[in-house]
Amino acid sequence: MIEIKYTGDALWERIERAVEIVKDRLRRVTRALNSANIPYAVIGGNAVQHWVAQVDESVVRNTRDVDIILNEPDLERAIPALEAEGFIYRRSAGVTMFLDGPNAKARDAVHVLFAGKKVREEYPEPVPEIDQYELMEDARTLPFERLVAMKLTSFRDKDRVHIRDLISIGMIDATWLERFSSELRPRLESLLNDPDG
């Protein structure tokens, strides 16, 4: 049985702090990369939040991750830029990340994917290029269609949830099927046909 340690205001403060820690991590990462003039794109749940909030803030989900795309040759410049913000570079089990301080765990990290490279060999498409971007305040993110393609490519539970959210608020519909490759199209079609999971 799980021991309940926090209740009332203390519990709400922990929840609010957890959300703010991720937002602070995102701000520090984008500030460092912007200052060093290093191309990047914020992806994952933070990017989905940005797009969803444009239409319906009630559908915005919190995320514990900060995920970015870099061009692999820029990693060498990104390391000192992010170290100046307190991040520590690590490469472990094929995953490139920046831990948020010396005592941080992998879940407290900024996870890096490389533009034009496959995350996993079995994935149907590589990570999108970052030659185009949209701004979310001062942070760069992928154009919406490229972000959706990434979600369809990885197609994990959380990716399917994100796409279902986008379907539920009308940001994606059946007209989008023709935008994607023959590998990704059936994935989107399955979610359009079963939007409630």
mmCIF file with all atom_site columns, N, CA and C in Angstrom, residues 64-108:
data_model
loop_
_atom_site.group_PDB
_atom_site.id
_atom_site.type_symbol
_atom_site.label_atom_id
_atom_site.label_alt_id
_atom_site.label_comp_id
_atom_site.label_asym_id
_atom_site.label_entity_id
_atom_site.label_seq_id
_atom_site.pdbx_PDB_ins_code
_atom_site.Cartn_x
_atom_site.Cartn_y
_atom_site.Cartn_z
_atom_site.occupancy
_atom_site.B_iso_or_equiv
_atom_site.pdbx_formal_charge
_atom_site.auth_seq_id
_atom_site.auth_comp_id
_atom_site.auth_asym_id
_atom_site.auth_atom_id
_atom_site.pdbx_PDB_model_num
ATOM 1   N N  . ARG A 1 64  ? 6.456  15.873 -18.079 1.00 0.00 ? 64  ARG A N  1
ATOM 2   C CA . ARG A 1 64  ? 7.635  15.853 -17.214 1.00 0.00 ? 64  ARG A CA 1
ATOM 3   C C  . ARG A 1 64  ? 8.921  15.947 -18.032 1.00 0.00 ? 64  ARG A C  1
ATOM 4   N N  . ASP A 1 65  ? 8.793  15.905 -19.364 1.00 0.00 ? 65  ASP A N  1
ATOM 5   C CA . ASP A 1 65  ? 9.956  15.850 -20.238 1.00 0.00 ? 65  ASP A CA 1
ATOM 6   C C  . ASP A 1 65  ? 10.259 17.195 -20.876 1.00 0.00 ? 65  ASP A C  1
ATOM 7   N N  . VAL A 1 66  ? 11.529 17.412 -21.148 1.00 0.00 ? 66  VAL A N  1
ATOM 8   C CA . VAL A 1 66  ? 11.950 18.449 -22.078 1.00 0.00 ? 66  VAL A CA 1
ATOM 9   C C  . VAL A 1 66  ? 12.730 17.730 -23.172 1.00 0.00 ? 66  VAL A C  1
ATOM 10  N N  . ASP A 1 67  ? 12.193 17.769 -24.375 1.00 0.00 ? 67  ASP A N  1
ATOM 11  C CA . ASP A 1 67  ? 12.797 17.092 -25.511 1.00 0.00 ? 67  ASP A CA 1
ATOM 12  C C  . ASP A 1 67  ? 13.104 18.117 -26.589 1.00 0.00 ? 67  ASP A C  1
ATOM 13  N N  . ILE A 1 68  ? 14.275 18.003 -27.185 1.00 0.00 ? 68  ILE A N  1
ATOM 14  C CA . ILE A 1 68  ? 14.664 18.924 -28.244 1.00 0.00 ? 68  ILE A CA 1
ATOM 15  C C  . ILE A 1 68  ? 15.313 18.159 -29.398 1.00 0.00 ? 68  ILE A C  1
ATOM 16  N N  . ILE A 1 69  ? 15.298 18.804 -30.563 1.00 0.00 ? 69  ILE A N  1
ATOM 17  C CA . ILE A 1 69  ? 16.068 18.330 -31.713 1.00 0.00 ? 69  ILE A CA 1
ATOM 18  C C  . ILE A 1 69  ? 17.243 19.284 -31.905 1.00 0.00 ? 69  ILE A C  1
ATOM 19  N N  . LEU A 1 70  ? 18.400 18.707 -32.167 1.00 0.00 ? 70  LEU A N  1
ATOM 20  C CA . LEU A 1 70  ? 19.584 19.461 -32.575 1.00 0.00 ? 70  LEU A CA 1
ATOM 21  C C  . LEU A 1 70  ? 20.114 18.873 -33.875 1.00 0.00 ? 70  LEU A C  1
ATOM 22  N N  . ASN A 1 71  ? 20.877 19.658 -34.615 1.00 0.00 ? 71  ASN A N  1
ATOM 23  C CA . ASN A 1 71  ? 21.699 19.099 -35.683 1.00 0.00 ? 71  ASN A CA 1
ATOM 24  C C  . ASN A 1 71  ? 22.918 18.476 -35.014 1.00 0.00 ? 71  ASN A C  1
ATOM 25  N N  . GLU A 1 72  ? 23.227 17.242 -35.336 1.00 0.00 ? 72  GLU A N  1
ATOM 26  C CA . GLU A 1 72  ? 24.299 16.530 -34.614 1.00 0.00 ? 72  GLU A CA 1
ATOM 27  C C  . GLU A 1 72  ? 25.624 17.291 -34.598 1.00 0.00 ? 72  GLU A C  1
ATOM 28  N N  . PRO A 1 73  ? 26.039 17.953 -35.685 1.00 0.00 ? 73  PRO A N  1
ATOM 29  C CA . PRO A 1 73  ? 27.302 18.701 -35.623 1.00 0.00 ? 73  PRO A CA 1
ATOM 30  C C  . PRO A 1 73  ? 27.295 19.846 -34.610 1.00 0.00 ? 73  PRO A C  1
ATOM 31  N N  . ASP A 1 74  ? 26.098 20.292 -34.186 1.00 0.00 ? 74  ASP A N  1
ATOM 32  C CA . ASP A 1 74  ? 26.012 21.397 -33.228 1.00 0.00 ? 74  ASP A CA 1
ATOM 33  C C  . ASP A 1 74  ? 26.127 20.934 -31.776 1.00 0.00 ? 74  ASP A C  1
ATOM 34  N N  . LEU A 1 75  ? 26.168 19.622 -31.545 1.00 0.00 ? 75  LEU A N  1
ATOM 35  C CA . LEU A 1 75  ? 26.246 19.130 -30.166 1.00 0.00 ? 75  LEU A CA 1
ATOM 36  C C  . LEU A 1 75  ? 27.474 19.677 -29.449 1.00 0.00 ? 75  LEU A C  1
ATOM 37  N N  . GLU A 1 76  ? 28.595 19.740 -30.145 1.00 0.00 ? 76  GLU A N  1
ATOM 38  C CA . GLU A 1 76  ? 29.837 20.215 -29.526 1.00 0.00 ? 76  GLU A CA 1
ATOM 39  C C  . GLU A 1 76  ? 29.699 21.647 -28.999 1.00 0.00 ? 76  GLU A C  1
ATOM 40  N N  . ARG A 1 77  ? 28.956 22.489 -29.718 1.00 0.00 ? 77  ARG A N  1
ATOM 41  C CA . ARG A 1 77  ? 28.718 23.860 -29.249 1.00 0.00 ? 77  ARG A CA 1
ATOM 42  C C  . ARG A 1 77  ? 27.629 23.915 -28.176 1.00 0.00 ? 77  ARG A C  1
ATOM 43  N N  . ALA A 1 78  ? 26.679 22.982 -28.253 1.00 0.00 ? 78  ALA A N  1
ATOM 44  C CA . ALA A 1 78  ? 25.580 22.977 -27.281 1.00 0.00 ? 78  ALA A CA 1
ATOM 45  C C  . ALA A 1 78  ? 26.049 22.579 -25.889 1.00 0.00 ? 78  ALA A C  1
ATOM 46  N N  . ILE A 1 79  ? 27.049 21.726 -25.799 1.00 0.00 ? 79  ILE A N  1
ATOM 47  C CA . ILE A 1 79  ? 27.500 21.247 -24.487 1.00 0.00 ? 79  ILE A CA 1
ATOM 48  C C  . ILE A 1 79  ? 27.927 22.409 -23.583 1.00 0.00 ? 79  ILE A C  1
ATOM 49  N N  . PRO A 1 80  ? 28.866 23.275 -23.984 1.00 0.00 ? 80  PRO A N  1
ATOM 50  C CA . PRO A 1 80  ? 29.244 24.379 -23.079 1.00 0.00 ? 80  PRO A CA 1
ATOM 51  C C  . PRO A 1 80  ? 28.106 25.384 -22.872 1.00 0.00 ? 80  PRO A C  1
ATOM 52  N N  . ALA A 1 81  ? 27.276 25.594 -23.897 1.00 0.00 ? 81  ALA A N  1
ATOM 53  C CA . ALA A 1 81  ? 26.159 26.539 -23.746 1.00 0.00 ? 81  ALA A CA 1
ATOM 54  C C  . ALA A 1 81  ? 25.191 26.065 -22.675 1.00 0.00 ? 81  ALA A C  1
ATOM 55  N N  . LEU A 1 82  ? 24.900 24.776 -22.654 1.00 0.00 ? 82  LEU A N  1
ATOM 56  C CA . LEU A 1 82  ? 23.964 24.235 -21.667 1.00 0.00 ? 82  LEU A CA 1
ATOM 57  C C  . LEU A 1 82  ? 24.631 24.027 -20.309 1.00 0.00 ? 82  LEU A C  1
ATOM 58  N N  . GLU A 1 83  ? 25.919 23.729 -20.311 1.00 0.00 ? 83  GLU A N  1
ATOM 59  C CA . GLU A 1 83  ? 26.633 23.627 -19.029 1.00 0.00 ? 83  GLU A CA 1
ATOM 60  C C  . GLU A 1 83  ? 26.594 24.955 -18.285 1.00 0.00 ? 83  GLU A C  1
ATOM 61  N N  . ALA A 1 84  ? 26.617 26.058 -19.011 1.00 0.00 ? 84  ALA A N  1
ATOM 62  C CA . ALA A 1 84  ? 26.559 27.387 -18.382 1.00 0.00 ? 84  ALA A CA 1
ATOM 63  C C  . ALA A 1 84  ? 25.227 27.610 -17.668 1.00 0.00 ? 84  ALA A C  1
ATOM 64  N N  . GLU A 1 85  ? 24.189 26.844 -18.038 1.00 0.00 ? 85  GLU A N  1
ATOM 65  C CA . GLU A 1 85  ? 22.880 26.911 -17.379 1.00 0.00 ? 85  GLU A CA 1
ATOM 66  C C  . GLU A 1 85  ? 22.702 25.807 -16.332 1.00 0.00 ? 85  GLU A C  1
ATOM 67  N N  . GLY A 1 86  ? 23.787 25.093 -16.025 1.00 0.00 ? 86  GLY A N  1
ATOM 68  C CA . GLY A 1 86  ? 23.732 24.078 -14.971 1.00 0.00 ? 86  GLY A CA 1
ATOM 69  C C  . GLY A 1 86  ? 23.467 22.668 -15.440 1.00 0.00 ? 86  GLY A C  1
ATOM 70  N N  . PHE A 1 87  ? 23.412 22.438 -16.746 1.00 0.00 ? 87  PHE A N  1
ATOM 71  C CA . PHE A 1 87  ? 23.148 21.098 -17.271 1.00 0.00 ? 87  PHE A CA 1
ATOM 72  C C  . PHE A 1 87  ? 24.448 20.324 -17.449 1.00 0.00 ? 87  PHE A C  1
ATOM 73  N N  . ILE A 1 88  ? 24.352 19.010 -17.319 1.00 0.00 ? 88  ILE A N  1
ATOM 74  C CA . ILE A 1 88  ? 25.520 18.138 -17.422 1.00 0.00 ? 88  ILE A CA 1
ATOM 75  C C  . ILE A 1 88  ? 25.298 17.148 -18.555 1.00 0.00 ? 88  ILE A C  1
ATOM 76  N N  . TYR A 1 89  ? 26.192 17.157 -19.527 1.00 0.00 ? 89  TYR A N  1
ATOM 77  C CA . TYR A 1 89  ? 26.065 16.283 -20.700 1.00 0.00 ? 89  TYR A CA 1
ATOM 78  C C  . TYR A 1 89  ? 26.297 14.828 -20.316 1.00 0.00 ? 89  TYR A C  1
ATOM 79  N N  . ARG A 1 90  ? 25.434 13.945 -20.825 1.00 0.00 ? 90  ARG A N  1
ATOM 80  C CA . ARG A 1 90  ? 25.585 12.497 -20.650 1.00 0.00 ? 90  ARG A CA 1
ATOM 81  C C  . ARG A 1 90  ? 25.141 11.795 -21.924 1.00 0.00 ? 90  ARG A C  1
ATOM 82  N N  . ARG A 1 91  ? 25.838 10.724 -22.221 1.00 0.00 ? 91  ARG A N  1
ATOM 83  C CA . ARG A 1 91  ? 25.397 9.824  -23.297 1.00 0.00 ? 91  ARG A CA 1
ATOM 84  C C  . ARG A 1 91  ? 25.369 8.451  -22.671 1.00 0.00 ? 91  ARG A C  1
ATOM 85  N N  . SER A 1 92  ? 24.196 7.842  -22.625 1.00 0.00 ? 92  SER A N  1
ATOM 86  C CA . SER A 1 92  ? 24.038 6.562  -21.949 1.00 0.00 ? 92  SER A CA 1
ATOM 87  C C  . SER A 1 92  ? 23.073 5.680  -22.730 1.00 0.00 ? 92  SER A C  1
ATOM 88  N N  . ALA A 1 93  ? 23.490 4.468  -23.010 1.00 0.00 ? 93  ALA A N  1
ATOM 89  C CA . ALA A 1 93  ? 22.664 3.491  -23.728 1.00 0.00 ? 93  ALA A CA 1
ATOM 90  C C  . ALA A 1 93  ? 22.117 4.081  -25.029 1.00 0.00 ? 93  ALA A C  1
ATOM 91  N N  . GLY A 1 94  ? 22.961 4.848  -25.723 1.00 0.00 ? 94  GLY A N  1
ATOM 92  C CA . GLY A 1 94  ? 22.570 5.422  -26.999 1.00 0.00 ? 94  GLY A CA 1
ATOM 93  C C  . GLY A 1 94  ? 21.691 6.648  -26.907 1.00 0.00 ? 94  GLY A C  1
ATOM 94  N N  . VAL A 1 95  ? 21.453 7.147  -25.684 1.00 0.00 ? 95  VAL A N  1
ATOM 95  C CA . VAL A 1 95  ? 20.592 8.312  -25.483 1.00 0.00 ? 95  VAL A CA 1
ATOM 96  C C  . VAL A 1 95  ? 21.457 9.517  -25.128 1.00 0.00 ? 95  VAL A C  1
ATOM 97  N N  . THR A 1 96  ? 21.252 10.613 -25.849 1.00 0.00 ? 96  THR A N  1
ATOM 98  C CA . THR A 1 96  ? 21.957 11.861 -25.576 1.00 0.00 ? 96  THR A CA 1
ATOM 99  C C  . THR A 1 96  ? 21.067 12.724 -24.702 1.00 0.00 ? 96  THR A C  1
ATOM 100 N N  . MET A 1 97  ? 21.618 13.193 -23.593 1.00 0.00 ? 97  MET A N  1
ATOM 101 C CA . MET A 1 97  ? 20.819 13.989 -22.666 1.00 0.00 ? 97  MET A CA 1
ATOM 102 C C  . MET A 1 97  ? 21.697 14.978 -21.926 1.00 0.00 ? 97  MET A C  1
ATOM 103 N N  . PHE A 1 98  ? 21.018 15.943 -21.314 1.00 0.00 ? 98  PHE A N  1
ATOM 104 C CA . PHE A 1 98  ? 21.665 16.896 -20.421 1.00 0.00 ? 98  PHE A CA 1
ATOM 105 C C  . PHE A 1 98  ? 20.936 16.823 -19.090 1.00 0.00 ? 98  PHE A C  1
ATOM 106 N N  . LEU A 1 99  ? 21.613 16.272 -18.075 1.00 0.00 ? 99  LEU A N  1
ATOM 107 C CA . LEU A 1 99  ? 21.014 16.177 -16.747 1.00 0.00 ? 99  LEU A CA 1
ATOM 108 C C  . LEU A 1 99  ? 20.906 17.561 -16.127 1.00 0.00 ? 99  LEU A C  1
ATOM 109 N N  . ASP A 1 100 ? 19.845 17.772 -15.386 1.00 0.00 ? 100 ASP A N  1
ATOM 110 C CA . ASP A 1 100 ? 19.614 19.076 -14.768 1.00 0.00 ? 100 ASP A CA 1
ATOM 111 C C  . ASP A 1 100 ? 20.278 19.111 -13.393 1.00 0.00 ? 100 ASP A C  1
ATOM 112 N N  . GLY A 1 101 ? 21.609 19.146 -13.400 1.00 0.00 ? 101 GLY A N  1
ATOM 113 C CA . GLY A 1 101 ? 22.385 19.215 -12.170 1.00 0.00 ? 101 GLY A CA 1
ATOM 114 C C  . GLY A 1 101 ? 23.045 17.894 -11.830 1.00 0.00 ? 101 GLY A C  1
ATOM 115 N N  . PRO A 1 102 ? 23.987 17.918 -10.891 1.00 0.00 ? 102 PRO A N  1
ATOM 116 C CA . PRO A 1 102 ? 24.801 16.734 -10.587 1.00 0.00 ? 102 PRO A CA 1
ATOM 117 C C  . PRO A 1 102 ? 24.026 15.593 -9.940  1.00 0.00 ? 102 PRO A C  1
ATOM 118 N N  . ASN A 1 103 ? 22.931 15.869 -9.279  1.00 0.00 ? 103 ASN A N  1
ATOM 119 C CA . ASN A 1 103 ? 22.168 14.805 -8.611  1.00 0.00 ? 103 ASN A CA 1
ATOM 120 C C  . ASN A 1 103 ? 20.903 14.415 -9.381  1.00 0.00 ? 103 ASN A C  1
ATOM 121 N N  . ALA A 1 104 ? 20.789 14.892 -10.600 1.00 0.00 ? 104 ALA A N  1
ATOM 122 C CA . ALA A 1 104 ? 19.571 14.649 -11.382 1.00 0.00 ? 104 ALA A CA 1
ATOM 123 C C  . ALA A 1 104 ? 19.531 13.226 -11.909 1.00 0.00 ? 104 ALA A C  1
ATOM 124 N N  . LYS A 1 105 ? 18.312 12.757 -12.120 1.00 0.00 ? 105 LYS A N  1
ATOM 125 C CA . LYS A 1 105 ? 18.077 11.454 -12.736 1.00 0.00 ? 105 LYS A CA 1
ATOM 126 C C  . LYS A 1 105 ? 17.769 11.683 -14.217 1.00 0.00 ? 105 LYS A C  1
ATOM 127 N N  . ALA A 1 106 ? 17.723 10.595 -14.982 1.00 0.00 ? 106 ALA A N  1
ATOM 128 C CA . ALA A 1 106 ? 17.443 10.706 -16.422 1.00 0.00 ? 106 ALA A CA 1
ATOM 129 C C  . ALA A 1 106 ? 16.103 11.376 -16.687 1.00 0.00 ? 106 ALA A C  1
ATOM 130 N N  . ARG A 1 107 ? 15.146 11.187 -15.788 1.00 0.00 ? 107 ARG A N  1
ATOM 131 C CA . ARG A 1 107 ? 13.839 11.823 -16.006 1.00 0.00 ? 107 ARG A CA 1
ATOM 132 C C  . ARG A 1 107 ? 13.889 13.327 -15.724 1.00 0.00 ? 107 ARG A C  1
ATOM 133 N N  . ASP A 1 108 ? 14.981 13.799 -15.113 1.00 0.00 ? 108 ASP A N  1
ATOM 134 C CA . ASP A 1 108 ? 15.191 15.227 -14.870 1.00 0.00 ? 108 ASP A CA 1
ATOM 135 C C  . ASP A 1 108 ? 16.125 15.827 -15.917 1.00 0.00 ? 108 ASP A C  1
#
